[in-house]
Amino acid sequence: MPVELELRIFTEPQQGASYDDLLRVARAAEDAGYGAFFRSDHYLKMGPGDGLPGPTDAWITLAGLARETKTIRLGTLVTAATFRHPGPLAIAVAQVDRMSGGRVEFGLGSGWFEEEHTAYGLRFPPLGERFGVLEEQLEIITGLWATPVGERYSFKGEHYALVDSPALPKPAQSPVPVVVGGTGAKRTPALAARHATEFNQPFVPVDVAARQFERVDAACREIGRDPATMTRSAALVACVGRDDAEVARRAAAIGREVAELKENGLAGTPAEVVERLARWRAETGVSRVYLQVLDLADLDHLELVAAEVVPQLRG
């Protein structure tokens, strides 16, 4: 039986990728029929490696891809609220959405990687304050986009104040899909219920994701929202091969062990990966999975999954 899942490509360019590298992957993903190309929003590499040529800005990258791709959807998993002020960020995302013809999806999170903030002179407040910043940014950005043309938008909160903004430009889409994620038990589900189109669980076990989706459903019901209007998604590292030797080669290329990848991600032959995805679908109700692709030079990896896994996921 088909698993009925959409697969998307998710990249981590802070680990070492130029714009041209990302363009090749985005075009390959588009040609292969993936639902979207997403990228992280980080300014510093994590773990081993030199990270060369250095970080690329998420929204500058997506602006370029908006003009150099045609159909694939584009987004962040996720933009850090600590990196940008909400007014200019709303302008940038709206502009990229127009540049793409309405293909942007906007992921926003609180930010978590302290070292990248200190490395580039960005303030890194305590978690409670960061979450408050995230709440206000979602309120402001969606409020600016929703304000009718010709009207003004004002906001006064603890962290931001906007006075008589013309709330321009508008995105091509109305509304722009908003992605929220995280494992917080109370504030995160409530925030998602108010603002998110999609709730994502990145790199967590199946049971943890299932519990968090239940919390989000409860938060939706609490404010009178139908939980069925919230898309459920997960992000998992991908390492797929035609046989065990190819799986091992791909795992070695990204510095990971096959056993660990099989336990925590999507690793193995296409048949093994389809079985794993079926479990995620059955136990969490996800309808979308982001494949974290770490070796951006290995375009055959994308083509293999598109040819051998994706056809088994269509209803």
mmCIF file of C-alpha atoms in Angstrom:
data_model
loop_
_atom_site.group_PDB
_atom_site.id
_atom_site.type_symbol
_atom_site.label_atom_id
_atom_site.label_comp_id
_atom_site.label_asym_id
_atom_site.label_seq_id
_atom_site.Cartn_x
_atom_site.Cartn_y
_atom_site.Cartn_z
ATOM 1 C CA MET A 1 0.000 0.000 0.000
ATOM 2 C CA PRO A 2 1.268 3.533 -0.750
ATOM 3 C CA VAL A 3 2.545 5.492 2.258
ATOM 4 C CA GLU A 4 1.154 8.825 0.937
ATOM 5 C CA LEU A 5 3.990 11.158 1.868
ATOM 6 C CA GLU A 6 5.565 14.162 0.182
ATOM 7 C CA LEU A 7 9.371 14.294 0.282
ATOM 8 C CA ARG A 8 11.297 17.548 0.323
ATOM 9 C CA ILE A 9 15.021 18.324 0.219
ATOM 10 C CA PHE A 10 16.627 20.101 3.169
ATOM 11 C CA THR A 11 20.230 21.353 3.084
ATOM 12 C CA GLU A 12 22.710 22.631 5.687
ATOM 13 C CA PRO A 13 24.942 24.999 3.676
ATOM 14 C CA GLN A 14 26.757 26.350 6.738
ATOM 15 C CA GLN A 15 28.683 23.065 6.672
ATOM 16 C CA GLY A 16 30.335 24.183 3.443
ATOM 17 C CA ALA A 17 28.486 25.188 0.282
ATOM 18 C CA SER A 18 28.505 28.051 -2.192
ATOM 19 C CA TYR A 19 25.433 29.519 -3.854
ATOM 20 C CA ASP A 20 26.292 27.580 -7.005
ATOM 21 C CA ASP A 21 26.345 24.334 -4.988
ATOM 22 C CA LEU A 22 22.866 25.092 -3.661
ATOM 23 C CA LEU A 23 21.598 26.029 -7.108
ATOM 24 C CA ARG A 24 22.728 22.660 -8.499
ATOM 25 C CA VAL A 25 20.912 20.816 -5.710
ATOM 26 C CA ALA A 26 17.766 22.927 -6.044
ATOM 27 C CA ARG A 27 17.615 22.364 -9.795
ATOM 28 C CA ALA A 28 18.263 18.637 -9.367
ATOM 29 C CA ALA A 29 15.487 18.459 -6.768
ATOM 30 C CA GLU A 30 13.139 20.335 -9.091
ATOM 31 C CA ASP A 31 13.979 18.085 -12.045
ATOM 32 C CA ALA A 32 13.472 14.972 -9.884
ATOM 33 C CA GLY A 33 10.017 16.110 -8.761
ATOM 34 C CA TYR A 34 10.597 16.826 -5.068
ATOM 35 C CA GLY A 35 8.015 19.048 -3.395
ATOM 36 C CA ALA A 36 10.393 21.729 -2.132
ATOM 37 C CA PHE A 37 13.971 22.830 -1.585
ATOM 38 C CA PHE A 38 14.642 24.131 1.916
ATOM 39 C CA ARG A 39 17.792 25.323 3.611
ATOM 40 C CA SER A 40 18.862 26.035 7.171
ATOM 41 C CA ASP A 41 19.544 29.548 8.443
ATOM 42 C CA HIS A 42 22.934 29.412 10.180
ATOM 43 C CA TYR A 43 26.091 31.506 10.119
ATOM 44 C CA LEU A 44 28.556 29.005 11.610
ATOM 45 C CA LYS A 45 29.437 25.397 10.842
ATOM 46 C CA MET A 46 28.822 22.668 13.384
ATOM 47 C CA GLY A 47 31.207 19.815 14.096
ATOM 48 C CA PRO A 48 34.199 18.820 11.929
ATOM 49 C CA GLY A 49 35.113 20.358 8.604
ATOM 50 C CA ASP A 50 36.217 23.829 7.567
ATOM 51 C CA GLY A 51 32.827 25.151 6.412
ATOM 52 C CA LEU A 52 34.422 26.735 3.341
ATOM 53 C CA PRO A 53 33.677 28.947 1.511
ATOM 54 C CA GLY A 54 31.722 30.242 4.505
ATOM 55 C CA PRO A 55 28.078 30.948 5.312
ATOM 56 C CA THR A 56 25.503 32.107 2.789
ATOM 57 C CA ASP A 57 22.528 34.192 3.834
ATOM 58 C CA ALA A 58 19.296 32.195 3.686
ATOM 59 C CA TRP A 59 17.071 34.845 2.131
ATOM 60 C CA ILE A 60 19.666 36.091 -0.337
ATOM 61 C CA THR A 61 20.089 32.473 -1.436
ATOM 62 C CA LEU A 62 16.343 31.979 -1.813
ATOM 63 C CA ALA A 63 16.022 35.221 -3.767
ATOM 64 C CA GLY A 64 18.536 33.898 -6.271
ATOM 65 C CA LEU A 65 16.847 30.506 -6.450
ATOM 66 C CA ALA A 66 13.483 32.206 -6.915
ATOM 67 C CA ARG A 67 14.701 33.483 -10.283
ATOM 68 C CA GLU A 68 16.717 30.403 -11.280
ATOM 69 C CA THR A 69 14.081 27.736 -10.612
ATOM 70 C CA LYS A 70 10.567 27.479 -11.984
ATOM 71 C CA THR A 71 8.257 25.219 -9.997
ATOM 72 C CA ILE A 72 9.839 23.930 -6.804
ATOM 73 C CA ARG A 73 8.759 25.527 -3.534
ATOM 74 C CA LEU A 74 11.421 27.296 -1.465
ATOM 75 C CA GLY A 75 11.820 27.862 2.235
ATOM 76 C CA THR A 76 13.781 27.866 5.485
ATOM 77 C CA LEU A 77 13.853 25.285 8.226
ATOM 78 C CA VAL A 78 14.035 27.617 10.013
ATOM 79 C CA THR A 79 14.880 31.322 9.952
ATOM 80 C CA ALA A 80 16.229 32.483 13.307
ATOM 81 C CA ALA A 81 14.218 35.293 14.887
ATOM 82 C CA THR A 82 17.416 36.516 16.582
ATOM 83 C CA PHE A 83 19.061 37.310 13.224
ATOM 84 C CA ARG A 84 16.707 39.952 11.813
ATOM 85 C CA HIS A 85 14.141 42.569 12.783
ATOM 86 C CA PRO A 86 10.582 41.564 11.878
ATOM 87 C CA GLY A 87 9.744 44.555 9.677
ATOM 88 C CA PRO A 88 12.676 44.149 7.253
ATOM 89 C CA LEU A 89 12.260 40.359 7.390
ATOM 90 C CA ALA A 90 8.600 40.666 6.348
ATOM 91 C CA ILE A 91 9.704 42.853 3.421
ATOM 92 C CA ALA A 92 12.433 40.398 2.355
ATOM 93 C CA VAL A 93 10.211 37.317 2.487
ATOM 94 C CA ALA A 94 7.379 39.078 0.658
ATOM 95 C CA GLN A 95 9.803 40.179 -2.054
ATOM 96 C CA VAL A 96 11.242 36.675 -2.494
ATOM 97 C CA ASP A 97 7.712 35.283 -2.664
ATOM 98 C CA ARG A 98 6.921 37.704 -5.490
ATOM 99 C CA MET A 99 10.216 36.945 -7.221
ATOM 100 C CA SER A 100 9.323 33.238 -7.155
ATOM 101 C CA GLY A 101 5.746 33.659 -8.306
ATOM 102 C CA GLY A 102 4.357 32.583 -4.934
ATOM 103 C CA ARG A 103 6.554 29.597 -4.052
ATOM 104 C CA VAL A 104 7.904 30.617 -0.624
ATOM 105 C CA GLU A 105 7.240 28.870 2.695
ATOM 106 C CA PHE A 106 8.345 30.730 5.800
ATOM 107 C CA GLY A 107 9.840 28.803 8.705
ATOM 108 C CA LEU A 108 10.628 30.815 11.835
ATOM 109 C CA GLY A 109 12.220 29.706 15.104
ATOM 110 C CA SER A 110 13.736 31.233 18.214
ATOM 111 C CA GLY A 111 17.404 30.573 17.372
ATOM 112 C CA TRP A 112 19.519 28.234 19.492
ATOM 113 C CA PHE A 113 23.195 28.225 18.437
ATOM 114 C CA GLU A 114 24.932 30.706 20.727
ATOM 115 C CA GLU A 115 28.376 30.485 19.083
ATOM 116 C CA GLU A 116 27.132 31.774 15.721
ATOM 117 C CA HIS A 117 25.629 34.796 17.442
ATOM 118 C CA THR A 118 28.831 35.711 19.247
ATOM 119 C CA ALA A 119 30.908 35.026 16.109
ATOM 120 C CA TYR A 120 28.968 37.625 14.110
ATOM 121 C CA GLY A 121 28.078 40.140 16.803
ATOM 122 C CA LEU A 122 24.460 39.122 17.308
ATOM 123 C CA ARG A 123 22.764 39.307 20.681
ATOM 124 C CA PHE A 124 21.779 35.928 22.141
ATOM 125 C CA PRO A 125 19.227 36.497 24.913
ATOM 126 C CA PRO A 126 18.048 33.828 27.363
ATOM 127 C CA LEU A 127 15.562 31.231 26.098
ATOM 128 C CA GLY A 128 12.480 32.852 27.632
ATOM 129 C CA GLU A 129 13.298 36.168 25.974
ATOM 130 C CA ARG A 130 14.094 34.482 22.652
ATOM 131 C CA PHE A 131 10.706 32.809 22.687
ATOM 132 C CA GLY A 132 9.050 36.152 23.412
ATOM 133 C CA VAL A 133 10.894 37.625 20.421
ATOM 134 C CA LEU A 134 9.663 34.720 18.273
ATOM 135 C CA GLU A 135 6.059 35.241 19.394
ATOM 136 C CA GLU A 136 6.149 38.948 18.571
ATOM 137 C CA GLN A 137 7.882 38.415 15.239
ATOM 138 C CA LEU A 138 5.227 35.938 14.096
ATOM 139 C CA GLU A 139 2.503 38.330 15.183
ATOM 140 C CA ILE A 140 4.122 41.265 13.390
ATOM 141 C CA ILE A 141 5.131 39.523 10.160
ATOM 142 C CA THR A 142 1.787 37.820 9.602
ATOM 143 C CA GLY A 143 0.034 41.023 10.663
ATOM 144 C CA LEU A 144 1.944 43.108 8.128
ATOM 145 C CA TRP A 145 1.154 40.675 5.331
ATOM 146 C CA ALA A 146 -2.539 40.489 6.265
ATOM 147 C CA THR A 147 -3.099 44.247 6.472
ATOM 148 C CA PRO A 148 -5.136 45.378 3.434
ATOM 149 C CA VAL A 149 -3.392 47.638 0.940
ATOM 150 C CA GLY A 150 -4.091 51.259 1.836
ATOM 151 C CA GLU A 151 -4.452 50.516 5.556
ATOM 152 C CA ARG A 152 -1.839 50.891 8.299
ATOM 153 C CA TYR A 153 -0.426 48.422 10.795
ATOM 154 C CA SER A 154 0.723 49.233 14.333
ATOM 155 C CA PHE A 155 2.049 46.996 17.080
ATOM 156 C CA LYS A 156 3.415 47.554 20.561
ATOM 157 C CA GLY A 157 4.986 44.695 22.461
ATOM 158 C CA GLU A 158 7.791 44.058 24.913
ATOM 159 C CA HIS A 159 10.426 43.718 22.197
ATOM 160 C CA TYR A 160 9.120 45.622 19.143
ATOM 161 C CA ALA A 161 6.956 48.618 18.303
ATOM 162 C CA LEU A 162 5.637 49.526 14.848
ATOM 163 C CA VAL A 163 3.708 52.739 14.238
ATOM 164 C CA ASP A 164 1.495 53.341 11.181
ATOM 165 C CA SER A 165 3.382 50.982 8.892
ATOM 166 C CA PRO A 166 2.077 50.896 5.306
ATOM 167 C CA ALA A 167 2.639 47.133 5.585
ATOM 168 C CA LEU A 168 4.115 46.815 2.122
ATOM 169 C CA PRO A 169 5.026 44.933 -0.003
ATOM 170 C CA LYS A 170 2.537 42.094 -0.021
ATOM 171 C CA PRO A 171 3.606 38.538 -0.836
ATOM 172 C CA ALA A 172 2.240 36.898 -3.970
ATOM 173 C CA GLN A 173 0.539 34.286 -1.788
ATOM 174 C CA SER A 174 -2.171 35.060 0.708
ATOM 175 C CA PRO A 175 -1.362 33.713 3.156
ATOM 176 C CA VAL A 176 2.267 32.605 2.950
ATOM 177 C CA PRO A 177 2.579 29.127 4.527
ATOM 178 C CA VAL A 178 4.214 29.427 7.959
ATOM 179 C CA VAL A 179 6.269 26.592 9.466
ATOM 180 C CA VAL A 180 6.830 26.349 13.234
ATOM 181 C CA GLY A 181 8.543 23.524 15.088
ATOM 182 C CA GLY A 182 10.102 22.501 18.385
ATOM 183 C CA THR A 183 9.517 20.277 21.388
ATOM 184 C CA GLY A 184 8.325 22.753 24.028
ATOM 185 C CA ALA A 185 5.292 21.339 25.795
ATOM 186 C CA LYS A 186 3.123 24.451 26.221
ATOM 187 C CA ARG A 187 4.172 27.699 24.540
ATOM 188 C CA THR A 188 5.323 26.084 21.294
ATOM 189 C CA PRO A 189 2.050 24.229 20.564
ATOM 190 C CA ALA A 190 0.044 27.341 21.462
ATOM 191 C CA LEU A 191 2.173 29.494 19.156
ATOM 192 C CA ALA A 192 1.809 27.006 16.319
ATOM 193 C CA ALA A 193 -1.946 26.813 16.773
ATOM 194 C CA ARG A 194 -2.209 30.601 16.370
ATOM 195 C CA HIS A 195 0.151 31.128 13.469
ATOM 196 C CA ALA A 196 1.402 27.972 11.734
ATOM 197 C CA THR A 197 0.277 26.270 8.573
ATOM 198 C CA GLU A 198 2.682 23.420 9.295
ATOM 199 C CA PHE A 199 4.222 21.993 12.454
ATOM 200 C CA ASN A 200 7.607 20.320 12.056
ATOM 201 C CA GLN A 201 9.459 17.865 14.257
ATOM 202 C CA PRO A 202 13.165 17.910 13.349
ATOM 203 C CA PHE A 203 15.432 14.976 14.202
ATOM 204 C CA VAL A 204 13.436 13.479 17.066
ATOM 205 C CA PRO A 205 12.287 9.888 17.719
ATOM 206 C CA VAL A 206 8.890 8.784 16.438
ATOM 207 C CA ASP A 207 7.322 8.659 19.902
ATOM 208 C CA VAL A 208 8.525 12.171 20.788
ATOM 209 C CA ALA A 209 7.054 13.539 17.563
ATOM 210 C CA ALA A 210 3.740 11.763 18.116
ATOM 211 C CA ARG A 211 3.343 13.274 21.600
ATOM 212 C CA GLN A 212 4.168 16.761 20.346
ATOM 213 C CA PHE A 213 1.684 16.544 17.486
ATOM 214 C CA GLU A 214 -0.972 15.580 20.038
ATOM 215 C CA ARG A 215 -0.126 18.694 22.058
ATOM 216 C CA VAL A 216 -0.449 20.858 18.946
ATOM 217 C CA ASP A 217 -3.829 19.282 18.152
ATOM 218 C CA ALA A 218 -4.993 20.073 21.692
ATOM 219 C CA ALA A 219 -3.767 23.664 21.384
ATOM 220 C CA CYS A 220 -5.679 24.013 18.119
ATOM 221 C CA ARG A 221 -8.899 22.736 19.681
ATOM 222 C CA GLU A 222 -8.429 25.103 22.610
ATOM 223 C CA ILE A 223 -8.706 28.136 20.312
ATOM 224 C CA GLY A 224 -11.404 26.634 18.086
ATOM 225 C CA ARG A 225 -9.134 25.639 15.215
ATOM 226 C CA ASP A 226 -9.613 22.344 13.411
ATOM 227 C CA PRO A 227 -6.386 20.331 13.980
ATOM 228 C CA ALA A 228 -6.802 18.883 10.488
ATOM 229 C CA THR A 229 -5.841 22.303 9.075
ATOM 230 C CA MET A 230 -2.294 21.858 10.459
ATOM 231 C CA THR A 231 0.160 19.978 8.246
ATOM 232 C CA ARG A 232 2.381 17.592 10.202
ATOM 233 C CA SER A 233 5.973 17.160 9.053
ATOM 234 C CA ALA A 234 9.306 15.727 10.167
ATOM 235 C CA ALA A 235 12.947 16.270 9.210
ATOM 236 C CA LEU A 236 15.278 13.271 9.061
ATOM 237 C CA VAL A 237 18.800 12.759 7.770
ATOM 238 C CA ALA A 238 18.881 10.698 4.570
ATOM 239 C CA CYS A 239 21.432 8.049 3.582
ATOM 240 C CA VAL A 240 19.990 5.760 0.910
ATOM 241 C CA GLY A 241 21.835 3.272 -1.277
ATOM 242 C CA ARG A 242 21.048 0.553 -3.770
ATOM 243 C CA ASP A 243 22.849 -1.951 -1.549
ATOM 244 C CA ASP A 244 24.687 -2.088 1.794
ATOM 245 C CA ALA A 245 27.986 -1.033 0.234
ATOM 246 C CA GLU A 246 26.481 2.121 -1.254
ATOM 247 C CA VAL A 247 24.772 2.964 2.050
ATOM 248 C CA ALA A 248 28.103 2.554 3.858
ATOM 249 C CA ARG A 249 29.875 4.748 1.298
ATOM 250 C CA ARG A 250 27.321 7.526 1.694
ATOM 251 C CA ALA A 251 27.448 7.297 5.492
ATOM 252 C CA ALA A 252 31.249 7.579 5.450
ATOM 253 C CA ALA A 253 31.046 10.605 3.154
ATOM 254 C CA ILE A 254 29.089 12.521 5.797
ATOM 255 C CA GLY A 255 31.073 11.163 8.764
ATOM 256 C CA ARG A 256 28.264 9.055 10.220
ATOM 257 C CA GLU A 257 27.831 5.392 11.183
ATOM 258 C CA VAL A 258 25.277 3.297 9.319
ATOM 259 C CA ALA A 259 23.786 1.825 12.512
ATOM 260 C CA GLU A 260 23.272 5.281 14.020
ATOM 261 C CA LEU A 261 21.703 6.584 10.821
ATOM 262 C CA LYS A 262 19.310 3.641 10.667
ATOM 263 C CA GLU A 263 18.271 4.273 14.256
ATOM 264 C CA ASN A 264 17.855 8.037 14.008
ATOM 265 C CA GLY A 265 17.243 8.808 10.344
ATOM 266 C CA LEU A 266 16.298 7.355 6.989
ATOM 267 C CA ALA A 267 19.106 5.002 6.050
ATOM 268 C CA GLY A 268 19.337 1.800 4.066
ATOM 269 C CA THR A 269 18.043 0.484 0.788
ATOM 270 C CA PRO A 270 14.952 2.043 -0.798
ATOM 271 C CA ALA A 271 12.832 -0.792 0.613
ATOM 272 C CA GLU A 272 14.157 -0.166 4.140
ATOM 273 C CA VAL A 273 13.531 3.557 3.847
ATOM 274 C CA VAL A 274 9.970 3.078 2.597
ATOM 275 C CA GLU A 275 9.328 0.803 5.584
ATOM 276 C CA ARG A 276 10.716 3.427 7.953
ATOM 277 C CA LEU A 277 8.604 6.159 6.361
ATOM 278 C CA ALA A 278 5.518 3.949 6.657
ATOM 279 C CA ARG A 279 6.153 3.710 10.386
ATOM 280 C CA TRP A 280 6.440 7.490 10.665
ATOM 281 C CA ARG A 281 3.221 7.931 8.728
ATOM 282 C CA ALA A 282 1.327 5.368 10.811
ATOM 283 C CA GLU A 283 2.558 6.521 14.239
ATOM 284 C CA THR A 284 2.663 10.301 13.798
ATOM 285 C CA GLY A 285 0.316 11.179 10.951
ATOM 286 C CA VAL A 286 2.978 13.168 9.094
ATOM 287 C CA SER A 287 2.203 13.921 5.469
ATOM 288 C CA ARG A 288 5.547 15.550 4.644
ATOM 289 C CA VAL A 289 9.171 14.611 5.348
ATOM 290 C CA TYR A 290 12.232 16.795 4.821
ATOM 291 C CA LEU A 291 15.277 14.768 3.784
ATOM 292 C CA GLN A 292 18.384 16.313 5.313
ATOM 293 C CA VAL A 293 20.946 15.899 2.522
ATOM 294 C CA LEU A 294 24.463 16.530 3.795
ATOM 295 C CA ASP A 295 26.628 15.598 0.791
ATOM 296 C CA LEU A 296 25.599 18.265 -1.703
ATOM 297 C CA ALA A 297 27.903 16.950 -4.410
ATOM 298 C CA ASP A 298 26.090 13.591 -4.530
ATOM 299 C CA LEU A 299 23.208 14.376 -6.878
ATOM 300 C CA ASP A 300 22.820 10.669 -7.649
ATOM 301 C CA HIS A 301 21.528 10.318 -4.088
ATOM 302 C CA LEU A 302 18.590 12.603 -4.880
ATOM 303 C CA GLU A 303 17.914 10.809 -8.145
ATOM 304 C CA LEU A 304 17.945 7.386 -6.462
ATOM 305 C CA VAL A 305 15.382 8.415 -3.837
ATOM 306 C CA ALA A 306 13.212 10.060 -6.497
ATOM 307 C CA ALA A 307 13.293 6.941 -8.667
ATOM 308 C CA GLU A 308 13.078 4.184 -6.056
ATOM 309 C CA VAL A 309 11.366 5.668 -2.975
ATOM 310 C CA VAL A 310 9.044 8.469 -4.113
ATOM 311 C CA PRO A 311 6.875 6.266 -6.417
ATOM 312 C CA GLN A 312 5.990 4.117 -3.399
ATOM 313 C CA LEU A 313 4.780 7.166 -1.440
ATOM 314 C CA ARG A 314 2.025 8.293 -3.757
ATOM 315 C CA GLY A 315 -1.592 7.500 -3.085
#
